Tab-separated table of C-alpha atoms in Angstrom:
chain	number	residue	atom	x	y	z
A	1	MET	CA	168.841	65.907	72.540
A	2	ASP	CA	169.082	68.538	69.598
A	3	LYS	CA	168.416	66.297	66.087
A	4	LEU	CA	172.442	66.976	64.981
A	5	GLU	CA	173.362	65.197	68.171
A	6	LEU	CA	170.756	62.353	67.523
A	7	TYR	CA	172.336	62.580	63.739
A	8	LEU	CA	175.985	62.346	64.875
A	9	THR	CA	175.243	59.067	66.654
A	10	ILE	CA	173.939	57.469	63.493
A	11	ILE	CA	176.981	59.081	61.584
A	12	PRO	CA	180.208	59.440	63.883
A	13	LEU	CA	181.451	63.016	62.699
A	14	PRO	CA	184.933	61.472	61.894
A	15	LEU	CA	183.108	59.317	59.385
A	16	VAL	CA	181.889	63.052	58.064
A	17	ALA	CA	184.926	64.634	57.856
A	18	CYS	CA	186.786	61.939	56.209
A	19	VAL	CA	184.145	61.297	53.635
A	20	GLY	CA	184.419	64.906	53.530
A	21	PHE	CA	188.182	65.258	52.955
A	22	PHE	CA	188.152	62.223	50.150
A	23	ALA	CA	184.920	63.494	48.238
A	24	LEU	CA	186.547	67.102	48.091
A	25	MET	CA	189.960	65.576	46.869
A	26	ILE	CA	188.314	63.297	43.774
A	27	TYR	CA	185.976	66.080	43.483
A	28	LEU	CA	189.274	68.235	42.672
A	29	ILE	CA	190.710	65.889	40.074
A	30	ILE	CA	187.536	65.927	38.490
A	31	PRO	CA	187.542	68.287	35.468
A	32	ALA	CA	186.374	71.599	35.966
A	33	GLU	CA	183.485	72.108	33.657
A	34	THR	CA	182.323	68.551	34.392
A	35	ARG	CA	182.562	69.190	38.236
A	36	PHE	CA	180.097	72.226	37.824
A	37	TYR	CA	177.264	70.755	36.101
A	38	MET	CA	177.864	67.085	38.045
A	39	THR	CA	176.852	69.315	40.840
A	40	PHE	CA	173.391	69.880	39.603
A	41	VAL	CA	172.840	66.535	38.995
A	42	LEU	CA	173.508	65.167	42.758
A	43	ILE	CA	171.612	68.232	44.309
A	44	PRO	CA	167.858	66.612	43.551
A	45	PRO	CA	168.628	63.001	45.209
A	46	TRP	CA	170.613	64.113	47.626
A	47	LEU	CA	167.893	66.465	49.388
A	48	VAL	CA	165.311	63.730	48.501
A	49	LEU	CA	167.058	61.087	50.301
A	50	SER	CA	167.176	63.171	53.151
A	51	ARG	CA	163.623	63.828	53.696
A	52	CYS	CA	163.313	59.614	53.474
A	53	LEU	CA	163.016	58.832	57.629
A	54	ASP	CA	162.506	55.309	56.557
A	55	LEU	CA	165.720	54.593	54.839
A	56	GLY	CA	167.829	54.993	58.226
A	57	PHE	CA	171.403	55.216	57.958
A	58	ILE	CA	170.956	56.258	54.132
A	59	GLN	CA	169.038	59.480	55.347
A	60	ALA	CA	171.211	60.405	58.278
A	61	PHE	CA	174.101	60.584	55.844
A	62	THR	CA	172.497	62.822	53.353
A	63	LYS	CA	170.999	64.583	55.619
A	64	ILE	CA	174.123	65.810	57.768
A	65	THR	CA	176.629	66.074	54.550
A	66	SER	CA	173.576	68.177	52.579
A	67	GLY	CA	175.179	71.759	53.636
A	68	LEU	CA	178.669	69.987	52.444
A	69	LEU	CA	176.937	69.607	48.785
A	70	PHE	CA	176.184	73.068	48.631
A	71	LEU	CA	179.964	74.064	49.172
A	72	LEU	CA	180.992	71.498	46.487
A	73	MET	CA	178.517	73.714	44.580
A	74	GLY	CA	180.220	77.001	45.419
A	75	LEU	CA	183.759	75.667	45.174
A	76	ALA	CA	183.218	74.055	41.559
A	77	ALA	CA	181.654	77.783	40.611
A	78	ILE	CA	184.156	79.795	41.797
A	79	LEU	CA	186.858	77.060	40.021
A	80	ARG	CA	185.056	77.212	36.900
A	81	PRO	CA	187.621	79.161	34.204
A	82	VAL	CA	184.961	81.595	32.741
A	83	ASN	CA	185.491	85.475	33.111
A	84	LYS	CA	182.664	85.857	36.211
A	85	ARG	CA	179.525	88.244	35.565
A	86	SER	CA	179.101	90.675	39.021
A	87	MET	CA	176.245	90.022	41.381
A	88	PRO	CA	173.788	93.029	41.419
A	89	GLY	CA	174.241	94.312	44.995
A	90	ILE	CA	170.537	93.948	46.087
A	91	ALA	CA	171.133	90.180	45.982
A	92	TRP	CA	173.577	90.676	49.047
A	93	LEU	CA	170.366	91.677	51.062
A	94	TYR	CA	169.907	87.928	51.646
A	95	PHE	CA	173.317	87.802	53.249
A	96	VAL	CA	172.058	90.353	55.538
A	97	ALA	CA	169.076	88.960	56.513
A	98	SER	CA	170.718	85.416	57.619
A	99	PHE	CA	172.826	87.162	59.796
A	100	TYR	CA	170.599	88.863	61.558
A	101	LEU	CA	167.936	85.494	61.661
A	102	LEU	CA	171.627	83.998	63.247
A	103	VAL	CA	170.891	86.372	66.080
A	104	CYS	CA	167.691	86.253	66.718
A	105	MET	CA	168.295	82.422	67.340
A	106	LEU	CA	170.502	82.829	70.159
A	107	GLY	CA	168.092	82.356	72.611
A	108	VAL	CA	165.549	80.041	71.141
A	109	SER	CA	165.735	76.231	72.731
A	110	GLY	CA	167.463	73.855	70.397
A	111	LYS	CA	168.973	76.532	68.800
A	112	VAL	CA	171.885	73.992	67.353
A	113	ASP	CA	169.778	72.945	65.188
A	114	ALA	CA	168.507	75.932	64.369
A	115	ILE	CA	171.981	77.428	63.433
A	116	VAL	CA	173.178	74.702	62.059
A	117	ILE	CA	170.323	74.765	59.421
A	118	GLU	CA	170.980	78.662	58.896
A	119	ILE	CA	174.511	78.305	58.258
A	120	GLN	CA	173.760	75.759	55.910
A	121	TRP	CA	171.453	78.377	54.378
A	122	ILE	CA	174.183	80.301	53.736
A	123	PHE	CA	176.118	78.065	52.164
A	124	ALA	CA	173.149	77.622	49.628
A	125	LEU	CA	172.591	81.472	49.004
A	126	LEU	CA	176.804	81.308	48.237
A	127	ALA	CA	176.517	78.590	45.946
A	128	GLY	CA	173.462	80.361	44.329
A	129	VAL	CA	175.018	83.649	43.712
A	130	ALA	CA	178.443	81.303	42.833
A	131	ALA	CA	176.217	79.520	40.305
A	132	VAL	CA	174.701	82.804	38.857
A	133	ALA	CA	177.889	84.277	38.574
A	134	ALA	CA	179.882	81.503	37.119
A	135	MET	CA	177.102	80.776	34.323
A	136	THR	CA	177.498	83.755	31.935
A	137	THR	CA	175.484	82.587	28.913
A	138	LEU	CA	172.210	81.370	28.728
A	139	GLU	CA	173.907	78.003	26.899
A	140	ASP	CA	175.036	77.525	30.190
A	141	VAL	CA	171.816	78.111	31.826
A	142	ASP	CA	170.231	75.605	29.256
A	143	LYS	CA	173.256	73.343	30.419
A	144	MET	CA	172.238	73.603	33.870
A	145	PHE	CA	168.861	72.763	33.501
A	146	TRP	CA	170.191	69.490	31.704
A	147	SER	CA	171.944	68.539	34.456
A	148	LEU	CA	169.442	69.328	37.189
A	149	GLY	CA	167.117	67.622	35.210
A	150	LEU	CA	169.203	64.254	34.898
A	151	GLY	CA	169.657	64.665	38.718
A	152	LEU	CA	165.928	64.994	39.355
A	153	ILE	CA	164.999	61.720	37.367
A	154	ILE	CA	167.415	60.080	39.655
A	155	ALA	CA	165.318	61.634	42.293
A	156	LEU	CA	162.184	60.757	40.729
A	157	CYS	CA	163.135	57.222	41.004
A	158	ILE	CA	163.236	57.141	44.963
A	159	PRO	CA	159.282	57.624	45.131
A	160	LEU	CA	159.131	55.546	42.492
A	161	SER	CA	160.986	52.443	43.536
A	162	ALA	CA	158.263	53.174	46.985
A	163	ILE	CA	155.167	52.377	44.569
A	164	VAL	CA	157.139	49.166	43.151
A	165	LEU	CA	158.505	47.811	45.936
A	166	ASP	CA	155.720	48.438	48.758
A	167	PRO	CA	152.604	50.457	47.601
A	168	SER	CA	150.661	50.133	50.773
A	169	SER	CA	153.117	51.468	53.362
A	170	ALA	CA	154.266	54.659	50.256
A	171	PHE	CA	150.426	55.906	51.952
A	172	ILE	CA	149.761	57.605	55.256
A	173	ILE	CA	147.222	55.123	57.728
A	174	GLY	CA	144.368	56.625	58.149
A	175	MET	CA	144.913	59.502	55.329
A	176	ASN	CA	145.790	57.834	52.138
A	177	ARG	CA	148.480	60.869	51.239
A	178	PHE	CA	151.829	59.390	49.446
A	179	ALA	CA	154.512	59.698	51.677
A	180	PRO	CA	157.219	57.781	50.312
A	181	TRP	CA	159.714	56.099	52.637
A	182	GLY	CA	158.536	58.248	55.435
A	183	SER	CA	158.817	61.649	54.009
A	184	SER	CA	155.987	64.293	54.575
A	185	SER	CA	153.109	64.317	51.745
A	186	ASN	CA	153.581	68.370	51.349
A	187	LEU	CA	157.357	68.066	51.473
A	188	ILE	CA	158.032	64.958	48.605
A	189	GLY	CA	155.379	67.028	46.519
A	190	LEU	CA	158.528	69.875	46.691
A	191	LEU	CA	160.227	67.337	44.437
A	192	PHE	CA	157.391	67.525	41.563
A	193	VAL	CA	157.009	71.257	41.687
A	194	VAL	CA	160.577	71.231	40.618
A	195	ALA	CA	160.684	68.146	38.203
A	196	GLY	CA	157.684	68.863	36.080
A	197	PRO	CA	158.569	72.423	34.615
A	198	THR	CA	162.375	71.133	34.423
A	199	LEU	CA	161.202	67.860	32.438
A	200	LEU	CA	158.772	69.650	30.222
A	201	TYR	CA	161.405	72.162	29.664
A	202	MET	CA	163.517	69.062	28.114
A	203	ILE	CA	160.767	68.025	26.371
A	204	MET	CA	159.890	71.046	24.317
A	205	SER	CA	164.081	71.995	23.816
A	206	THR	CA	165.109	68.545	22.922
A	207	GLN	CA	166.036	67.388	19.203
A	208	SER	CA	166.317	63.453	20.232
A	209	ASN	CA	162.672	61.640	19.151
A	210	SER	CA	163.537	58.947	20.803
A	211	LEU	CA	164.064	60.996	24.143
A	212	LYS	CA	161.153	62.777	24.164
A	213	PRO	CA	158.585	59.837	25.200
A	214	ILE	CA	160.723	58.816	28.055
A	215	LEU	CA	160.811	62.338	29.369
A	216	ILE	CA	157.175	62.776	28.670
A	217	GLY	CA	156.534	59.323	30.574
A	218	PHE	CA	158.700	60.518	33.888
A	219	LEU	CA	156.715	63.670	33.176
A	220	ILE	CA	153.362	61.843	33.448
A	221	ALA	CA	155.071	59.687	36.264
A	222	ASN	CA	155.691	63.212	38.102
A	223	ILE	CA	152.023	64.401	37.703
A	224	GLY	CA	150.641	60.996	39.051
A	225	MET	CA	152.982	60.956	42.414
A	226	ALA	CA	152.318	64.929	42.886
A	227	ILE	CA	148.297	63.827	42.790
A	228	LEU	CA	148.732	61.120	44.936
A	229	THR	CA	150.177	63.451	47.701
A	230	GLY	CA	146.776	64.973	48.252
A	231	SER	CA	148.642	68.422	48.542
A	232	ARG	CA	146.721	71.085	46.900
A	233	MET	CA	149.724	73.946	46.717
A	234	THR	CA	151.937	71.112	45.119
A	235	VAL	CA	149.560	70.481	42.128
A	236	PHE	CA	148.070	74.070	41.960
A	237	SER	CA	151.620	75.297	41.929
A	238	LEU	CA	152.829	72.269	39.461
A	239	ALA	CA	149.733	73.773	37.214
A	240	ILE	CA	151.141	77.262	37.276
A	241	SER	CA	154.420	76.223	35.650
A	242	LEU	CA	153.107	73.425	33.238
A	243	GLY	CA	150.263	76.013	32.174
A	244	LEU	CA	152.364	78.880	31.366
A	245	MET	CA	154.937	76.855	29.928
A	246	ALA	CA	152.544	74.841	27.273
A	247	VAL	CA	151.545	77.913	26.236
A	248	PRO	CA	153.832	77.416	22.762
A	249	LEU	CA	152.584	74.348	22.888
A	250	VAL	CA	149.667	75.179	20.875
A	251	LYS	CA	152.205	75.266	17.871
A	252	ARG	CA	153.242	71.781	18.269
A	253	PRO	CA	150.182	69.475	18.162
A	254	GLY	CA	152.353	66.542	17.439
A	255	LEU	CA	153.789	66.587	20.518
A	256	MET	CA	150.567	67.642	22.807
A	257	ILE	CA	149.005	64.334	20.679
A	258	ALA	CA	151.932	62.194	21.665
A	259	GLY	CA	151.947	63.493	25.463
A	260	ALA	CA	148.174	62.836	25.482
A	261	VAL	CA	148.403	59.445	24.423
A	262	ILE	CA	150.941	58.701	26.968
A	263	GLY	CA	149.325	60.388	29.967
A	264	ALA	CA	146.056	58.507	28.643
A	265	ILE	CA	148.087	55.036	29.368
A	266	LEU	CA	149.909	56.105	32.307
A	267	MET	CA	147.478	58.111	34.602
A	268	PRO	CA	145.410	55.933	35.266
A	269	ILE	CA	147.588	53.476	36.379
A	270	PHE	CA	148.727	56.088	39.104
A	271	LEU	CA	145.478	57.014	39.893
A	272	GLY	CA	144.696	53.411	40.082
A	273	ILE	CA	147.184	52.960	43.144
A	274	ASN	CA	145.017	54.695	45.999
A	275	GLU	CA	141.469	56.399	44.388
A	276	ASP	CA	141.092	58.197	47.706
A	277	ALA	CA	144.362	59.986	47.858
A	278	ALA	CA	143.123	62.390	44.896
A	279	ALA	CA	139.660	63.349	46.323
A	280	ARG	CA	141.370	65.584	49.000
A	281	LEU	CA	142.360	67.908	45.804
A	282	GLY	CA	138.465	68.919	45.398
A	283	GLU	CA	138.170	70.153	48.754
A	284	LEU	CA	138.357	73.975	48.740
A	285	SER	CA	139.204	74.622	52.492
A	286	SER	CA	141.907	76.442	53.846
A	287	SER	CA	142.981	73.826	56.222
A	288	GLY	CA	142.672	76.866	58.573
A	289	ARG	CA	145.191	78.605	57.241
A	290	LEU	CA	143.865	81.605	56.986
A	291	ASP	CA	143.326	81.759	60.797
A	292	ILE	CA	147.135	80.802	61.126
A	293	TRP	CA	148.118	84.221	59.050
A	294	TRP	CA	145.691	86.349	60.684
A	295	ASN	CA	147.153	85.151	63.888
A	296	TYR	CA	150.848	85.194	63.680
A	297	LEU	CA	150.120	89.125	61.648
A	298	MET	CA	148.660	89.869	65.014
A	299	LEU	CA	151.226	88.259	66.619
A	300	SER	CA	153.984	90.251	64.552
A	301	LEU	CA	152.534	93.652	66.133
A	302	GLU	CA	153.190	92.569	69.680
A	303	ARG	CA	156.729	91.351	68.889
A	304	PRO	CA	158.093	92.847	65.799
A	305	LEU	CA	161.501	92.228	65.750
A	306	GLY	CA	160.457	88.313	66.103
A	307	LEU	CA	162.096	86.347	68.275
A	308	PHE	CA	165.095	88.788	68.956
A	309	GLY	CA	166.099	89.013	72.178
A	310	THR	CA	163.739	86.304	73.629
A	311	THR	CA	164.713	83.161	75.553
A	312	GLY	CA	163.421	79.472	75.287
A	313	MET	CA	160.926	79.658	72.136
A	314	ASN	CA	160.253	77.300	69.808
A	315	ILE	CA	161.964	78.374	66.452
A	316	GLU	CA	158.897	75.981	64.810
A	317	GLN	CA	156.006	77.479	66.089
A	318	ASP	CA	154.238	79.936	68.720
A	319	PRO	CA	152.671	78.229	71.434
A	320	SER	CA	149.891	80.594	71.362
A	321	VAL	CA	149.392	79.732	67.837
A	322	GLY	CA	149.702	76.380	68.359
A	323	ALA	CA	150.866	75.704	64.372
A	324	HIS	CA	153.454	76.608	62.266
A	325	PRO	CA	153.154	78.995	60.076
A	326	HIS	CA	152.206	77.367	56.780
A	327	SER	CA	153.886	80.154	54.829
A	328	SER	CA	157.227	81.686	54.200
A	329	TRP	CA	156.264	84.815	54.467
A	330	ALA	CA	154.258	84.747	57.831
A	331	GLU	CA	157.318	82.455	58.985
A	332	MET	CA	159.505	85.500	58.616
A	333	LEU	CA	157.353	87.568	60.855
A	334	PHE	CA	157.680	84.539	63.554
A	335	LEU	CA	161.702	84.121	62.886
A	336	GLY	CA	162.768	87.883	62.870
A	337	GLY	CA	159.886	90.153	62.788
A	338	TRP	CA	159.473	93.066	60.076
A	339	PRO	CA	162.821	93.698	59.565
A	340	TYR	CA	163.705	90.239	58.570
A	341	LEU	CA	160.636	89.877	56.248
A	342	LEU	CA	161.835	93.634	54.522
A	343	LEU	CA	164.926	91.828	53.899
A	344	MET	CA	163.876	88.609	52.512
A	345	ALA	CA	160.973	90.442	50.461
A	346	ILE	CA	163.192	93.155	48.630
A	347	PRO	CA	165.356	91.289	46.888
A	348	ALA	CA	162.437	88.848	46.026
A	349	ILE	CA	160.038	91.624	44.634
A	350	TYR	CA	162.678	92.897	43.289
A	351	GLY	CA	164.156	89.912	41.470
A	352	VAL	CA	160.503	88.973	40.312
A	353	ARG	CA	160.162	92.392	38.508
A	354	CYS	CA	163.338	91.521	36.947
A	355	ALA	CA	162.263	88.420	35.226
A	356	ILE	CA	158.759	90.385	34.203
A	357	ARG	CA	161.401	92.975	32.601
A	358	VAL	CA	163.723	90.305	30.711
A	359	TRP	CA	160.544	88.009	29.817
A	360	GLN	CA	158.862	91.481	27.889
A	361	GLN	CA	162.379	92.004	26.532
A	362	ARG	CA	163.112	88.401	24.948
A	363	GLU	CA	163.228	88.997	21.786
A	364	LEU	CA	166.662	91.011	22.238
A	365	TYR	CA	167.880	86.827	22.303
A	366	ALA	CA	167.686	85.976	18.809
A	367	VAL	CA	168.110	82.270	19.162
A	368	SER	CA	164.178	81.094	19.799
A	369	ASN	CA	165.274	78.641	22.100
A	370	HIS	CA	167.067	81.269	24.155
A	371	GLN	CA	163.436	82.997	24.317
A	372	PHE	CA	161.886	80.134	25.384
A	373	LEU	CA	164.839	79.329	28.110
A	374	ILE	CA	163.807	82.883	29.445
A	375	HIS	CA	159.781	81.683	28.877
A	376	ALA	CA	160.161	78.736	31.069
A	377	MET	CA	162.884	80.301	33.594
A	378	THR	CA	159.852	83.097	34.171
A	379	ALA	CA	157.031	80.338	34.635
A	380	PHE	CA	159.221	78.454	36.983
A	381	ILE	CA	159.746	81.305	39.337
A	382	ALA	CA	155.935	82.388	38.953
A	383	SER	CA	154.987	78.545	40.446
A	384	ILE	CA	158.246	78.813	43.139
A	385	TYR	CA	156.860	82.466	44.836
A	386	PHE	CA	153.224	80.742	44.608
A	387	GLN	CA	154.215	77.617	46.348
A	388	SER	CA	156.087	79.991	49.093
A	389	LEU	CA	152.750	81.610	49.872
A	390	PHE	CA	151.594	78.068	51.473
A	391	ASN	CA	154.724	76.131	52.079
A	392	GLN	CA	157.738	77.061	54.347
A	393	ALA	CA	160.044	75.640	52.733
A	394	LEU	CA	161.506	78.232	50.089
A	395	TYR	CA	164.096	79.583	52.455
A	396	HIS	CA	165.114	76.260	54.106
A	397	PRO	CA	168.452	74.753	52.708
A	398	THR	CA	167.136	70.930	52.405
A	399	TYR	CA	165.197	71.068	49.323
A	400	THR	CA	165.842	71.604	45.629
A	401	LEU	CA	162.593	74.168	45.185
A	402	SER	CA	164.912	76.301	47.986
A	403	PHE	CA	168.298	76.677	46.043
A	404	LEU	CA	166.915	77.285	42.411
A	405	GLY	CA	164.315	79.606	43.838
A	406	ILE	CA	167.585	81.986	44.571
A	407	LEU	CA	169.247	80.825	41.885
A	408	LEU	CA	166.740	82.124	39.369
A	409	THR	CA	165.971	85.050	41.271
A	410	VAL	CA	169.890	86.407	41.375
A	411	LEU	CA	170.211	84.965	37.891
A	412	PHE	CA	167.285	86.999	36.402
A	413	MET	CA	168.485	90.730	38.773
A	414	ALA	CA	171.249	89.495	36.518
A	415	LEU	CA	169.977	89.478	33.251
A	416	ALA	CA	167.762	92.846	33.886
A	417	ALA	CA	171.190	94.357	34.746
A	418	GLU	CA	172.454	93.085	31.209
A	419	LEU	CA	169.972	93.792	29.195
A	420	PRO	CA	171.148	97.349	27.505
A	421	TYR	CA	174.336	95.758	26.502
A	422	GLN	CA	172.231	92.729	25.418
A	423	GLN	CA	170.277	95.599	23.478
A	424	GLU	CA	173.148	96.686	21.544
A	425	ILE	CA	174.372	93.059	21.250
A	426	TYR	CA	170.760	92.449	19.188
A	427	GLU	CA	170.764	96.386	17.202
A	428	ASP	CA	174.158	95.279	15.890
A	429	TRP	CA	173.161	91.624	14.678
A	430	LEU	CA	169.896	93.168	13.079
A	431	GLU	CA	172.436	95.733	10.967
A	432	GLU	CA	174.501	92.930	10.199
A	433	TRP	CA	171.669	90.643	9.309
A	434	ASN	CA	170.444	93.852	7.231
A	435	GLU	CA	173.453	94.414	5.167
A	436	TYR	CA	173.345	90.546	4.393
A	437	GLU	CA	169.746	90.570	2.976
A	438	ALA	CA	170.751	93.668	0.853
A	439	GLU	CA	173.597	92.285	-0.698
A	440	GLU	CA	171.715	89.224	-1.435
A	441	TYR	CA	169.247	91.295	-3.122
A	442	GLU	CA	171.798	92.930	-4.940
A	443	ASP	CA	173.357	90.092	-6.269
A	444	TRP	CA	169.915	88.450	-7.235
A	445	ASP	CA	169.685	87.659	-11.175
A	446	ASP	CA	165.745	88.877	-12.703
A	447	ALA	CA	167.230	86.678	-15.284
A	448	SER	CA	167.147	83.488	-13.464
A	449	VAL	CA	163.733	83.536	-12.155
A	450	PRO	CA	161.462	81.239	-14.134
A	451	ALA	CA	158.851	82.723	-16.615
A	452	PRO	CA	155.072	82.521	-15.478
A	453	THR	CA	153.282	79.303	-17.228
């Protein structure tokens, strides 16, 4: 039985259709601006619940309806009453790659599940591109991160509840790795990879002194749970984003001291829950990943078009290798071969290159908060693509990390294309500022300057 059929035995299709219809009606009543940002609040907890197998009906319902959430996001972005920005043509390679992969999946075993997931990925792509088109200013992007941050705080309460309600069952027996509500340790770790830099951005950009301790507390809790997963790639990815983002903190020692104090209180509490969970982080073995990647590379030379034209193949792994690829890029070679890898790698490489260009010229954005926002997004995207080397989730539509990776990549493409226009704005602003300074100097009365004593 396909997973889709199994979920439909738990959640009847008429129920899904009715809920979807009423949700759409309510959604359309909500004001356009609120509707757009509200979807960013909903996505993280919805997708986290869809991974928690022990939650039964709730998990099945969120799993089967998660694709509809991306449709609502796309609809909210399209209906947002702003002048939409045009998208760089290279971003559309993602859609070409997706339709090619659909053809590759026509002969695989369990093709219904595979095709449904790929269609959901296309929904996520459409939602990401539409959201970038609707966010025409960096103020919009800042609001998006705050909305996403609220959703991530709600999502973090889900694994936290497992620790509070039943800490013993929140760990895999024999491995002592944090797996709240039946989720996979490596996959729940992706929540912490996204939540960490988002919370740090909120901490460093908020003006509310009463809010900062709360956000710092959630950040420390996020780091603690990431360590408890025993997932080295989760912790390393988190360290990359937080480390790069924390560079400006050298100018804000007060915030560093406050964070250190709260961390000194909370971190031992989390590590004391299960001391064995963190021990795995000290192991430097590759867990066989190097051999797995090499085997999939050799397999791609024998089958350069991936699963195209094959029949009855398992979409999760090749039987000759005996393990799933453990890398988004190795998985691309397995699924769609070299054409699929190139179609996905070209926009990714171009997007990272655009991110570097925008970061290097962030001084064109005269507002210091905007400069830090660009710095934070660059650190975020570095962490996401690092994670993709060791995890297959980058292009799977069931994780917030996947959606955010596409959104930031396309956003940096758009920002890089707008750099010449931003240069003109900056030069005009600079000229106006210099004229203002000159007028202030001309109006200055030397007689009003007190004589030295």
